[in-house]
Amino acid sequence: MTKTALHLNEMFVSIQGEGPHAGEPALFVRTALCNLSCEWCDTAYTWDWARYDRASEVRTVDVEQASRLVLSELPAHVRLVILTGGEPLLQQLALTELISEVQEERPDVRFEVETNGTRAPSPGLSALVALFVVSPKLAHSGISSGRRIRPAALNAFPPGRSVLKVVIRDGADFAELHTVVEACGFDRDAVWVMPEGTDPALLHARMAELVPLCIEHGYKVTGRLHVTLWGDKRGK
């Protein structure tokens, strides 16, 4: 019986709003804590204790408790669990154990991990994850390049089970995007470009600018369906 601790922020059922599986129902397991501090972060309540109360935002449980929570919240017809954050790969041992325990009861469920790509996945975790959605941050995040771009970590994600999802503000970001994609070794067919923002009107305007550039350079484009539907409401 494992007692590895897992720091959680929230858990909810919604639809995946971004990337290759947009529109698919999923259980979101949002972990607490992050090793970056992006200026535009829309989940700062997972790490910014100057603005949010850690005692209210972080629930620490052992993996057995977390597994029971996941199984109780996961509808029978939903077969996707998304481990997001914060930065989930700060808690790799706990997540490896969690996936194993959940899949003992629900072998039909697959797990995806959303990560900033600064930590390489362990072999044990990598073997259990169906898809890594890796989001390296660009300069507009306000973080130094050395902290946010780690080529060794980015190249450690398994080919064929990893995609890049890069937040873009405008066309001026594409030069840096090309550099990051080349450093990661990802094929452009596995790169999704996503407009930054939590306001539906702003997202629409930015999407209109990004689509022609994605067509020109061979990238895929993703919206933020949950933002279009619910704005920045939590738990959606």
JSON list of C-alpha atoms in Angstrom, two decimals, residues 52-59:
[
{"chain": "A", "resi": 52, "resn": "TYR", "atom": "CA", "xyz": [-3.33, 32.83, -3.64]},
{"chain": "A", "resi": 53, "resn": "ASP", "atom": "CA", "xyz": [-3.64, 30.96, -0.36]},
{"chain": "A", "resi": 54, "resn": "ARG", "atom": "CA", "xyz": [-1.61, 27.76, -0.52]},
{"chain": "A", "resi": 55, "resn": "ALA", "atom": "CA", "xyz": [-3.61, 26.12, 2.26]},
{"chain": "A", "resi": 56, "resn": "SER", "atom": "CA", "xyz": [-6.81, 26.63, 0.24]},
{"chain": "A", "resi": 57, "resn": "GLU", "atom": "CA", "xyz": [-5.37, 25.68, -3.14]},
{"chain": "A", "resi": 58, "resn": "VAL", "atom": "CA", "xyz": [-3.23, 22.62, -2.34]},
{"chain": "A", "resi": 59, "resn": "ARG", "atom": "CA", "xyz": [-4.58, 19.30, -1.12]}
]
